[in-house]
Coordinates of C-alpha atoms in Angstrom, one line a residue:
M179 CA 0.0 0.0 0.0
S180 CA 1.6 3.3 -1.1
K181 CA 2.0 6.2 1.3
R182 CA -0.7 8.8 1.1
Q183 CA 0.6 12.0 -0.6
P184 CA -0.3 15.4 1.0
T185 CA -3.2 17.2 -0.8
A186 CA -4.2 20.8 -1.1
I187 CA -6.5 20.4 1.9
D188 CA -3.6 18.9 3.9
Q189 CA -1.4 21.9 2.9
L190 CA -4.1 24.3 4.0
A191 CA -4.6 22.6 7.3
D192 CA -0.8 22.5 7.9
Q193 CA -0.5 26.1 6.9
F194 CA -3.2 27.0 9.5
F195 CA -1.5 24.8 12.1
D196 CA 2.0 26.4 11.5
S197 CA 0.5 29.9 11.6
T198 CA -1.3 29.1 14.8
V199 CA 1.9 27.8 16.4
A200 CA 3.8 30.8 15.3
L201 CA 1.4 33.0 17.3
S202 CA 1.7 30.9 20.4
P203 CA 5.0 30.3 22.2
M204 CA 3.0 28.4 24.8
M205 CA 1.7 26.0 22.2
M206 CA 5.3 25.5 21.1
T207 CA 6.1 24.4 24.6
Y208 CA 3.2 21.8 24.5
L209 CA 4.5 20.6 21.2
G210 CA 8.2 20.4 22.3
I211 CA 9.3 23.1 19.9
K212 CA 12.4 24.9 21.2
E213 CA 11.9 28.3 19.7
H214 CA 10.6 31.4 21.5
Q215 CA 10.6 29.6 24.9
D216 CA 11.4 32.7 26.8
E217 CA 8.1 34.3 25.5
L218 CA 4.4 34.0 26.4
D219 CA 1.3 34.4 24.3
D220 CA -0.5 37.6 23.6
L221 CA -3.6 37.1 25.6
S222 CA -5.0 40.6 24.9
P223 CA -7.9 41.5 22.7
A224 CA -5.4 42.3 20.0
G225 CA -4.1 38.7 20.2
H226 CA -7.6 37.3 19.9
K227 CA -8.2 39.6 16.8
T228 CA -5.0 38.4 15.1
Y229 CA -5.9 34.8 15.6
N230 CA -9.5 35.4 14.3
G231 CA -8.0 37.0 11.2
L232 CA -6.1 33.7 10.6
V233 CA -9.3 31.7 11.1
E234 CA -11.3 33.8 8.7
T235 CA -8.6 33.6 6.0
T236 CA -8.4 29.9 6.4
L237 CA -12.2 29.5 6.1
G238 CA -12.1 31.6 3.0
A239 CA -9.4 29.4 1.4
L240 CA -11.2 26.2 2.5
S241 CA -14.3 27.2 0.5
Q242 CA -12.1 27.4 -2.7
T243 CA -10.1 24.2 -2.1
P244 CA -11.4 20.9 -3.5
T245 CA -11.3 17.6 -1.6
T246 CA -9.7 14.5 -3.3
D247 CA -10.2 11.6 -0.9
E248 CA -11.9 10.5 2.3
S249 CA -9.2 12.0 4.5
D250 CA -9.7 15.3 2.8
T251 CA -13.4 15.1 3.4
I252 CA -12.9 14.6 7.1
T253 CA -10.3 17.3 7.4
A254 CA -12.5 19.8 5.5
S255 CA -15.5 18.9 7.8
A256 CA -13.3 19.4 10.9
L257 CA -11.9 22.7 9.7
R258 CA -15.4 24.1 8.9
E259 CA -16.8 23.0 12.3
R260 CA -13.9 24.0 14.5
L261 CA -12.9 27.3 12.7
G262 CA -16.5 28.3 12.1
L263 CA -17.2 27.9 15.8
S264 CA -14.1 29.9 16.7
A265 CA -15.2 32.7 14.4
E266 CA -18.7 32.7 16.0
E267 CA -17.1 32.9 19.5
H268 CA -15.0 35.9 18.4
Q269 CA -18.0 37.6 16.9
T270 CA -20.0 37.2 20.2
H271 CA -16.9 38.1 22.4
A272 CA -17.1 34.6 24.0
D273 CA -13.4 34.2 23.3
L274 CA -12.4 37.0 25.7
M275 CA -13.7 35.9 29.1
D276 CA -12.0 32.8 30.6
L277 CA -12.1 33.3 34.3
S278 CA -12.7 30.3 36.5
N279 CA -11.2 28.1 39.2
I280 CA -9.7 25.6 36.7
A281 CA -9.3 27.2 33.2
S282 CA -8.1 30.7 32.7
G283 CA -5.1 32.6 31.2
L284 CA -3.6 32.8 34.7
H285 CA -3.8 29.0 35.0
N286 CA -2.3 28.6 31.5
I287 CA 0.6 30.9 32.2
R288 CA 1.5 29.0 35.4
D289 CA 0.9 25.6 33.9
I290 CA 3.3 26.1 31.0
F291 CA 6.3 25.9 33.4
D292 CA 5.4 22.3 34.2
L293 CA 6.3 21.2 30.7
M294 CA 9.6 23.2 30.2
P295 CA 12.8 21.2 30.1
T296 CA 15.0 21.5 33.3
D297 CA 18.0 19.3 32.3
T298 CA 20.6 22.0 31.7
D299 CA 21.8 25.4 32.9
A300 CA 20.5 26.8 29.6
D301 CA 17.1 25.3 30.3
W302 CA 16.9 27.1 33.6
A303 CA 18.1 30.3 32.1
T304 CA 15.2 30.1 29.6
I305 CA 12.7 29.5 32.4
A306 CA 14.1 32.5 34.2
R307 CA 13.6 34.7 31.1
R308 CA 10.1 33.5 30.6
L309 CA 9.3 34.3 34.2
R310 CA 10.3 37.8 33.6
V311 CA 7.6 38.3 30.8
I312 CA 4.7 37.1 33.0
P313 CA 3.6 40.6 33.9
T314 CA 3.0 41.5 30.2
A315 CA 1.1 38.3 29.6
I316 CA -1.1 38.9 32.7
K317 CA -1.7 42.5 31.7
G318 CA -3.0 41.3 28.2
W319 CA -5.2 38.7 29.9
F320 CA -6.8 41.3 32.1
E321 CA -7.4 43.6 29.1
S322 CA -9.4 40.7 27.6
Q323 CA -11.4 40.2 30.8
F324 CA -12.3 43.8 31.0
A325 CA -13.2 43.9 27.3
G326 CA -15.4 40.9 27.8
I327 CA -17.1 42.6 30.8
E328 CA -17.6 45.7 28.6
A329 CA -19.2 43.5 26.0
G330 CA -21.7 42.3 28.6
I331 CA -20.1 39.0 29.6
R332 CA -19.5 39.3 33.3
P333 CA -17.8 36.7 35.5
A334 CA -19.4 35.2 38.6
V335 CA -18.2 36.5 42.0
R336 CA -17.7 32.9 43.1
Q337 CA -15.1 32.3 40.3
V338 CA -13.3 35.6 40.9
D339 CA -12.8 34.7 44.6
A340 CA -11.7 31.1 43.7
L341 CA -9.1 32.3 41.2
S342 CA -7.8 35.0 43.5
G343 CA -7.3 32.4 46.2
Q344 CA -5.5 30.1 43.9
C345 CA -3.1 32.9 42.8
E346 CA -2.4 33.6 46.5
G347 CA -1.6 30.0 46.9
W348 CA 0.9 29.9 44.0
V349 CA 2.9 32.9 45.4
K350 CA 3.0 32.1 49.1
Q351 CA 6.3 31.1 50.7
G352 CA 7.5 27.7 49.6
A353 CA 4.7 27.2 47.0
F354 CA 4.9 26.8 43.3
F355 CA 7.2 29.7 42.2
D356 CA 9.6 29.1 45.1
S357 CA 9.7 25.4 44.3
L358 CA 11.4 26.3 41.0
M359 CA 14.5 27.5 42.8
D360 CA 14.4 24.2 44.8
Q361 CA 14.3 22.2 41.6
A362 CA 17.2 24.2 40.1
G363 CA 19.1 23.6 43.3
A364 CA 19.0 19.9 42.7
G365 CA 20.9 20.2 39.5
E366 CA 24.1 21.8 38.2
V367 CA 23.0 25.4 37.7
S368 CA 25.5 28.2 37.6
T369 CA 25.5 31.1 40.0
A370 CA 24.6 33.5 37.2
T371 CA 21.6 31.5 36.2
R372 CA 20.5 31.1 39.9
D373 CA 20.6 34.9 40.2
L374 CA 18.6 35.3 37.0
L375 CA 16.1 32.7 38.2
D376 CA 15.8 34.4 41.6
Q377 CA 15.0 37.6 39.8
G378 CA 12.5 36.0 37.5
I379 CA 10.7 34.3 40.4
G380 CA 10.5 37.6 42.2
I381 CA 9.0 39.3 39.1
A382 CA 6.5 36.4 38.6
K383 CA 5.4 36.4 42.2
G384 CA 5.0 40.2 42.1
A385 CA 2.8 39.9 38.9
Y386 CA 0.6 37.2 40.4
S387 CA 0.3 39.2 43.7
R388 CA -0.8 42.2 41.7
A389 CA -3.2 40.0 39.8
V390 CA -4.8 39.1 43.2
S391 CA -5.3 42.8 43.8
V392 CA -6.8 43.5 40.4
L393 CA -9.2 40.5 40.8
N394 CA -10.3 41.7 44.2
E395 CA -10.4 45.4 43.7
R396 CA -11.3 45.9 40.0
V397 CA -12.9 42.7 38.7
R398 CA -14.9 41.6 41.7
P399 CA -17.0 44.9 41.8
L400 CA -17.9 44.3 38.2
A401 CA -18.8 40.6 38.7
V402 CA -22.3 39.2 39.2
A403 CA -23.7 37.0 41.9
E404 CA -25.5 34.8 39.3
D405 CA -23.5 31.7 38.4
A406 CA -25.6 30.5 35.5
V407 CA -24.6 31.7 32.0
G408 CA -28.1 31.2 30.5
V409 CA -29.2 29.0 27.6
E410 CA -27.8 31.2 24.8
R411 CA -24.2 31.3 26.0
Y412 CA -24.5 27.7 27.1
Q413 CA -25.4 26.5 23.6
L414 CA -22.2 28.0 22.2
A415 CA -20.1 26.6 25.0
S416 CA -21.6 23.2 24.6
R417 CA -20.9 23.1 20.9
H418 CA -17.3 24.2 21.7
F419 CA -16.8 21.2 23.9
L420 CA -18.7 18.6 21.9
G421 CA -18.7 19.4 18.2
T422 CA -22.4 18.6 18.1
T423 CA -25.7 20.0 19.3
V424 CA -27.7 18.3 22.0
D425 CA -31.2 18.6 23.4
F426 CA -30.5 20.0 26.9
E427 CA -33.9 19.0 28.4
Q428 CA -33.6 15.4 27.1
T429 CA -29.9 15.2 28.2
Y430 CA -30.7 16.6 31.6
Q431 CA -33.3 13.8 32.2
W432 CA -30.8 11.3 30.8
G433 CA -28.3 12.5 33.3
L434 CA -30.7 12.0 36.1
D435 CA -31.5 8.5 34.8
Q436 CA -27.8 7.7 34.6
V437 CA -27.2 8.7 38.2
A438 CA -30.1 6.4 39.3
Q439 CA -28.9 3.5 37.2
L440 CA -25.3 3.8 38.4
E441 CA -26.4 4.0 42.0
A442 CA -28.3 0.7 41.6
Q443 CA -25.3 -0.9 40.1
Q444 CA -23.2 0.2 43.0
E445 CA -25.7 -1.2 45.5
E446 CA -25.6 -4.5 43.7
I447 CA -21.8 -4.7 44.0
C448 CA -21.7 -3.5 47.6
A449 CA -24.2 -6.2 48.6
K450 CA -21.6 -8.7 47.6
L451 CA -18.5 -6.8 48.7
R452 CA -19.7 -5.8 52.2
P453 CA -23.0 -7.5 52.9
G454 CA -25.1 -5.5 55.3
L455 CA -23.4 -2.2 54.6
S456 CA -24.8 0.7 52.5
V457 CA -23.0 2.0 49.5
E458 CA -21.6 4.9 51.6
E459 CA -20.6 2.6 54.4
T460 CA -18.9 0.3 52.0
K461 CA -16.9 3.1 50.5
K462 CA -15.8 4.3 53.9
S463 CA -14.8 0.7 54.8
L464 CA -12.7 0.5 51.6
D465 CA -11.1 3.8 52.4
Q466 CA -9.8 2.2 55.7
D467 CA -8.9 -1.1 54.2
P468 CA -5.1 -1.6 54.2
A469 CA -5.4 -3.6 51.0
Y470 CA -6.4 -0.4 49.2
L471 CA -4.4 2.2 51.0
L472 CA -1.2 4.0 50.1
N473 CA 0.7 6.4 52.3
G474 CA 2.3 9.5 50.7
P475 CA 2.4 11.0 47.2
A476 CA 5.6 9.0 46.3
A477 CA 3.8 5.7 47.0
M478 CA 0.9 6.9 44.9
Q479 CA 3.1 7.9 42.0
A480 CA 4.8 4.5 42.0
W481 CA 1.4 2.7 42.1
M482 CA 0.2 4.8 39.2
Q483 CA 3.3 4.1 37.2
T484 CA 3.1 0.3 37.9
H485 CA -0.5 0.0 36.8
A486 CA -0.1 2.3 33.8
D487 CA 2.8 0.1 32.6
Q488 CA 0.8 -3.1 33.3
A489 CA -2.2 -1.9 31.2
I490 CA 0.1 -1.1 28.3
A491 CA 1.8 -4.5 28.5
A492 CA -1.6 -6.4 28.8
L493 CA -3.4 -4.6 26.0
N494 CA -0.6 -4.3 23.4
G495 CA -0.8 -6.8 20.6
V496 CA -4.1 -8.2 21.9
H497 CA -6.7 -5.5 22.0
F498 CA -4.7 -2.7 20.5
D499 CA -1.5 -2.4 18.5
I500 CA 0.3 0.3 20.5
P501 CA 3.1 2.1 18.6
E502 CA 6.5 1.5 20.2
P503 CA 7.0 5.2 21.2
A504 CA 3.6 5.2 22.9
Q505 CA 4.5 2.3 25.1
R506 CA 6.2 4.7 27.5
I507 CA 4.2 6.9 29.9
E508 CA 5.4 8.9 32.9
C509 CA 3.3 9.3 36.0
M510 CA 4.0 12.6 37.8
I511 CA 3.0 14.3 41.0
A512 CA 2.1 17.9 39.9
P513 CA 3.8 20.9 41.6
T514 CA 0.5 22.4 42.5
H515 CA -2.2 21.3 44.9
D516 CA -5.5 22.0 43.2
G517 CA -6.8 18.5 43.2
A518 CA -6.9 18.0 39.5
I519 CA -5.8 14.9 37.5
Y520 CA -4.7 15.5 33.9
Y521 CA -2.6 14.3 31.0
T522 CA -0.1 16.1 28.8
E523 CA 0.7 14.7 25.4
P524 CA 4.1 13.7 24.1
T525 CA 6.2 15.8 21.8
D526 CA 6.1 15.1 18.0
D527 CA 9.2 13.0 18.3
F528 CA 8.2 11.4 21.6
S529 CA 11.5 12.7 23.2
R530 CA 9.2 14.0 26.0
P531 CA 6.7 11.2 26.8
G532 CA 3.1 11.5 27.5
R533 CA 2.6 12.3 31.2
M534 CA -0.2 11.6 33.7
W535 CA -0.2 14.3 36.4
W536 CA -1.8 14.2 39.9
S537 CA -2.2 17.5 41.7
V538 CA -2.4 16.3 45.3
P539 CA -4.5 18.6 47.6
E540 CA -2.4 20.1 50.4
G541 CA -2.4 17.9 53.5
Q542 CA -3.6 14.7 51.7
T543 CA -1.2 11.8 52.7
Q544 CA -3.4 8.8 52.2
F545 CA -4.8 7.5 48.9
S546 CA -7.5 4.9 48.2
T547 CA -6.5 2.8 45.2
W548 CA -9.9 1.1 44.9
R549 CA -11.3 4.3 43.3
E550 CA -8.2 5.3 41.2
L551 CA -7.4 2.3 39.0
T552 CA -10.1 3.5 36.6
T553 CA -8.4 6.9 36.6
V554 CA -5.1 5.3 35.5
H555 CA -7.0 3.7 32.6
H556 CA -8.7 7.1 31.8
E557 CA -5.5 9.1 31.7
G558 CA -3.2 6.4 30.4
V559 CA -4.0 3.4 28.2
P560 CA -6.5 2.9 26.6
G561 CA -7.5 6.5 27.5
H562 CA -5.8 9.8 26.7
H563 CA -2.2 8.4 26.4
L564 CA -3.1 5.9 23.7
Q565 CA -5.6 8.3 22.0
L566 CA -3.2 11.2 21.7
S567 CA -0.1 9.2 21.0
Q568 CA -1.8 7.2 18.3
A569 CA -2.7 10.4 16.4
I570 CA 0.8 12.0 16.9
Y571 CA 2.4 8.8 15.6
N572 CA 0.1 8.6 12.5
K573 CA 2.2 10.8 10.3
E574 CA 1.6 8.8 7.1
E575 CA -2.1 9.5 7.1
L576 CA -2.8 12.7 9.1
N577 CA -1.7 16.3 8.5
K578 CA -0.1 18.2 11.3
W579 CA -3.4 20.0 12.3
R580 CA -5.3 16.7 12.5
R581 CA -2.4 15.1 14.6
S582 CA -1.7 17.9 17.0
G583 CA -3.9 20.9 16.4
I584 CA -7.4 19.8 17.5
W585 CA -8.7 18.9 20.9
V586 CA -12.5 18.4 21.3
S587 CA -13.4 17.6 24.8
G588 CA -16.4 15.4 23.9
H589 CA -14.2 13.3 21.7
G590 CA -11.2 13.1 24.0
E591 CA -12.8 12.9 27.4
G592 CA -15.6 10.8 25.9
W593 CA -13.1 8.3 24.6
A594 CA -11.3 8.2 28.0
L595 CA -14.5 7.6 29.8
Y596 CA -15.5 5.0 27.2
S597 CA -12.1 3.4 27.8
E598 CA -12.9 2.9 31.5
Y599 CA -15.9 0.8 30.7
L600 CA -14.0 -0.9 27.9
M601 CA -11.4 -2.2 30.5
A602 CA -14.3 -3.8 32.4
E603 CA -15.7 -5.3 29.2
L604 CA -12.3 -6.8 28.4
G605 CA -12.0 -8.4 31.9
F606 CA -9.5 -6.1 33.6
M607 CA -11.7 -4.9 36.5
G608 CA -12.4 -8.3 38.2
D609 CA -11.8 -6.9 41.7
P610 CA -15.3 -5.8 42.8
A611 CA -13.8 -2.9 44.8
M612 CA -12.0 -1.6 41.6
M613 CA -15.3 -2.0 39.7
L614 CA -17.0 0.0 42.4
G615 CA -14.4 2.7 41.9
L616 CA -15.2 2.7 38.1
L617 CA -18.9 3.0 38.8
D618 CA -18.2 5.8 41.4
G619 CA -16.3 7.7 38.8
Q620 CA -19.0 7.2 36.2
A621 CA -21.6 8.4 38.7
M622 CA -19.5 11.6 39.2
R623 CA -19.6 12.2 35.4
A624 CA -23.3 11.7 35.4
V625 CA -23.8 14.0 38.3
R626 CA -21.8 16.6 36.3
V627 CA -24.4 16.4 33.5
V628 CA -27.2 17.1 35.9
I629 CA -25.6 20.0 37.8
D630 CA -23.9 21.7 34.8
I631 CA -26.9 21.6 32.5
G632 CA -29.4 22.1 35.3
L633 CA -27.7 25.2 36.7
H634 CA -26.8 27.0 33.4
C635 CA -30.0 26.2 31.6
G636 CA -32.3 26.8 34.5
F637 CA -33.8 23.3 35.0
A638 CA -35.2 22.5 38.4
P639 CA -33.0 20.3 40.7
P640 CA -34.4 17.0 41.8
P641 CA -36.7 16.9 44.9
E642 CA -34.0 15.2 47.0
V643 CA -32.2 18.6 47.3
G644 CA -35.4 20.7 47.5
G645 CA -36.3 21.4 43.8
D646 CA -37.0 25.1 42.9
C647 CA -33.6 26.3 41.5
W648 CA -30.0 25.3 41.7
T649 CA -27.7 26.9 44.3
F650 CA -24.2 26.0 45.2
D651 CA -25.2 24.4 48.4
K652 CA -27.9 22.2 46.6
A653 CA -25.3 21.3 44.0
L654 CA -22.8 20.3 46.6
A655 CA -25.4 18.3 48.5
Y656 CA -26.5 16.5 45.4
F657 CA -22.8 15.7 44.5
N658 CA -22.0 14.4 47.9
S659 CA -25.1 12.2 47.9
H660 CA -24.0 10.3 44.8
V661 CA -20.2 10.6 44.8
A662 CA -17.6 9.5 47.4
M663 CA -14.9 12.2 47.5
D664 CA -12.8 14.2 49.9
A665 CA -14.7 17.3 51.0
D666 CA -12.2 19.8 49.6
V667 CA -11.9 18.0 46.3
A668 CA -15.7 17.7 46.0
R669 CA -16.1 21.5 46.6
F670 CA -13.5 22.2 43.9
E671 CA -15.3 19.9 41.5
V672 CA -18.7 21.6 42.0
L673 CA -17.1 25.0 41.7
R674 CA -15.7 23.8 38.4
Y675 CA -19.1 23.1 37.0
F676 CA -20.3 26.5 38.1
G677 CA -17.5 28.3 36.3
W678 CA -16.6 26.3 33.2
A679 CA -20.0 26.0 31.5
G680 CA -20.5 23.0 29.2
Q681 CA -17.1 21.3 29.8
A682 CA -18.0 18.8 32.5
P683 CA -20.9 17.2 30.7
S684 CA -18.7 16.6 27.6
Y685 CA -17.3 13.4 29.3
K686 CA -20.5 11.5 29.7
I687 CA -22.1 12.9 26.6
G688 CA -19.0 12.0 24.6
Q689 CA -19.0 8.5 26.1
R690 CA -22.6 8.1 25.0
V691 CA -21.8 9.1 21.4
W692 CA -18.7 6.8 21.3
T693 CA -20.9 3.9 22.4
Q694 CA -23.7 4.8 20.0
I695 CA -21.2 5.0 17.1
R696 CA -19.7 1.6 18.0
D697 CA -23.1 0.0 18.1
E698 CA -24.1 1.6 14.8
V699 CA -20.9 0.3 13.1
R700 CA -21.5 -3.1 14.7
A701 CA -25.0 -3.2 13.3
K702 CA -23.9 -2.1 9.9
Q703 CA -21.1 -4.6 9.6
G704 CA -22.8 -7.5 11.3
A705 CA -20.7 -10.7 11.6
G706 CA -17.7 -8.8 10.0
F707 CA -17.4 -6.4 12.9
D708 CA -14.1 -6.5 14.7
L709 CA -13.7 -4.4 17.9
K710 CA -9.9 -4.1 17.6
R711 CA -10.2 -2.9 14.0
F712 CA -12.9 -0.4 14.9
H713 CA -10.8 1.1 17.7
A714 CA -7.7 1.3 15.4
R715 CA -9.7 3.1 12.7
A716 CA -11.3 5.5 15.2
L717 CA -8.0 6.4 16.9
N718 CA -6.2 6.9 13.6
L719 CA -8.6 9.7 12.8
G720 CA -7.2 12.0 15.6
S721 CA -9.5 14.3 17.6
L722 CA -12.7 15.5 15.9
G723 CA -16.0 17.1 16.7
L724 CA -18.5 14.4 17.5
D725 CA -20.6 15.1 14.4
T726 CA -17.5 14.8 12.2
L727 CA -16.5 11.6 14.0
R728 CA -19.9 10.0 13.3
E729 CA -19.7 11.0 9.7
A730 CA -16.2 9.4 9.4
L731 CA -17.0 6.1 11.1
V732 CA -20.7 5.5 10.3
G733 CA -21.2 7.6 7.1

């Protein structure tokens, strides 16, 4: 079979990708490109305008560029959907406001340092120089927030307060920025570079301290008490995260049904696992069971690494053909303490491997493995690590934009959640306690659908929390009634739904679409359906909006 030759559509997609990367030193870091690593993105309204100009130019060229094969058809569909949505977000000023407890320009600026190389003196000098430009990047980001407010998109007070508190945490003595000097101290770093790094840390901490003041003194007075964004804004946000349009009323009811169904499944397992105990009592019992306890982040990191490696070894050659470079994953304890668990993709040449990160809340020293094996599958293999690595590896079929330039949450998080159930279907969750952990995680994602859609679209909460309208206390009570989670992490989770409209439901909705597509392909192919071949075909497409994914796999 001859290698596919790049087409005019591929060239257009690659030109858009290269131009996008050229505008974003931070994207260069994510991709492992070594240029402009002492710079940060232009997060100001001018930066958004420049990017939108590129989007509009590409859409215009796309309308004049013919497709020549199936891959072109998929690329063109993805470009029209993603870039058309981006243009719509710019026209409605939705691209300006990104203030929340988990996703904002202030988070992105801080997060980028997690991925920067730290092997040499020159690496640390680059980090020091990048620290020095943080004030300019933060200034641009605030300009966008105020422009968004002027356009009528106001943040919620609750999110302003949360973000302010996080920034305070990053700059306090011994926290994230100070930890950079500690990391440098562990290596061979020259006195000159240490001095430069010390200066950069001081500048960065000063910039984030000023950001706290601006948030508290200038943004907060302009913020609103109302958390819900309303149906109109929610529709656009939902399409952004899904790449499809859903019926919110139907999906809200489906979420409620999913919560009830998953709770019934948990009760069935608990009756066998701990006869006589309720689901809540069973989970508390497992949290105290030495067989499922680890002490200290280092032990948790080692456990994660062991089970991530075991999954790769067990699945490779049997259920998936995992590319050799993707057979390596690094499990990391993040340098922050926000409670998030996330994945960062490998570089194009796999010199920096894919990494699973765990941001351990301050003070947490014990970890319950019964609930976390499914997380390893979600973030590792067959979840995000396989998904993203497979696309990056597929250079012979995919253009650069398809390989590394798209991320649709409904596709990506939907696949990772689908992967959790897949591991049970393939027989890897035989321990009832681990299966309970899977169901507990699935219940959390179903609860997200209910709270997120219910709050932002104005649907009444279930009677168990009092009906009427959603409040934070009702949302937290509903969450805690159906999900076993540390109190601080649970509060962080619910706060996330209130501030990042449309993102949280994308996991469960995406999983539903992945399962529907598999069933449709199975029905279409009949006896000829092969699950391994279906997964290979799907992963080789790269990330797509869910409508485009369905078109590509089902037709």
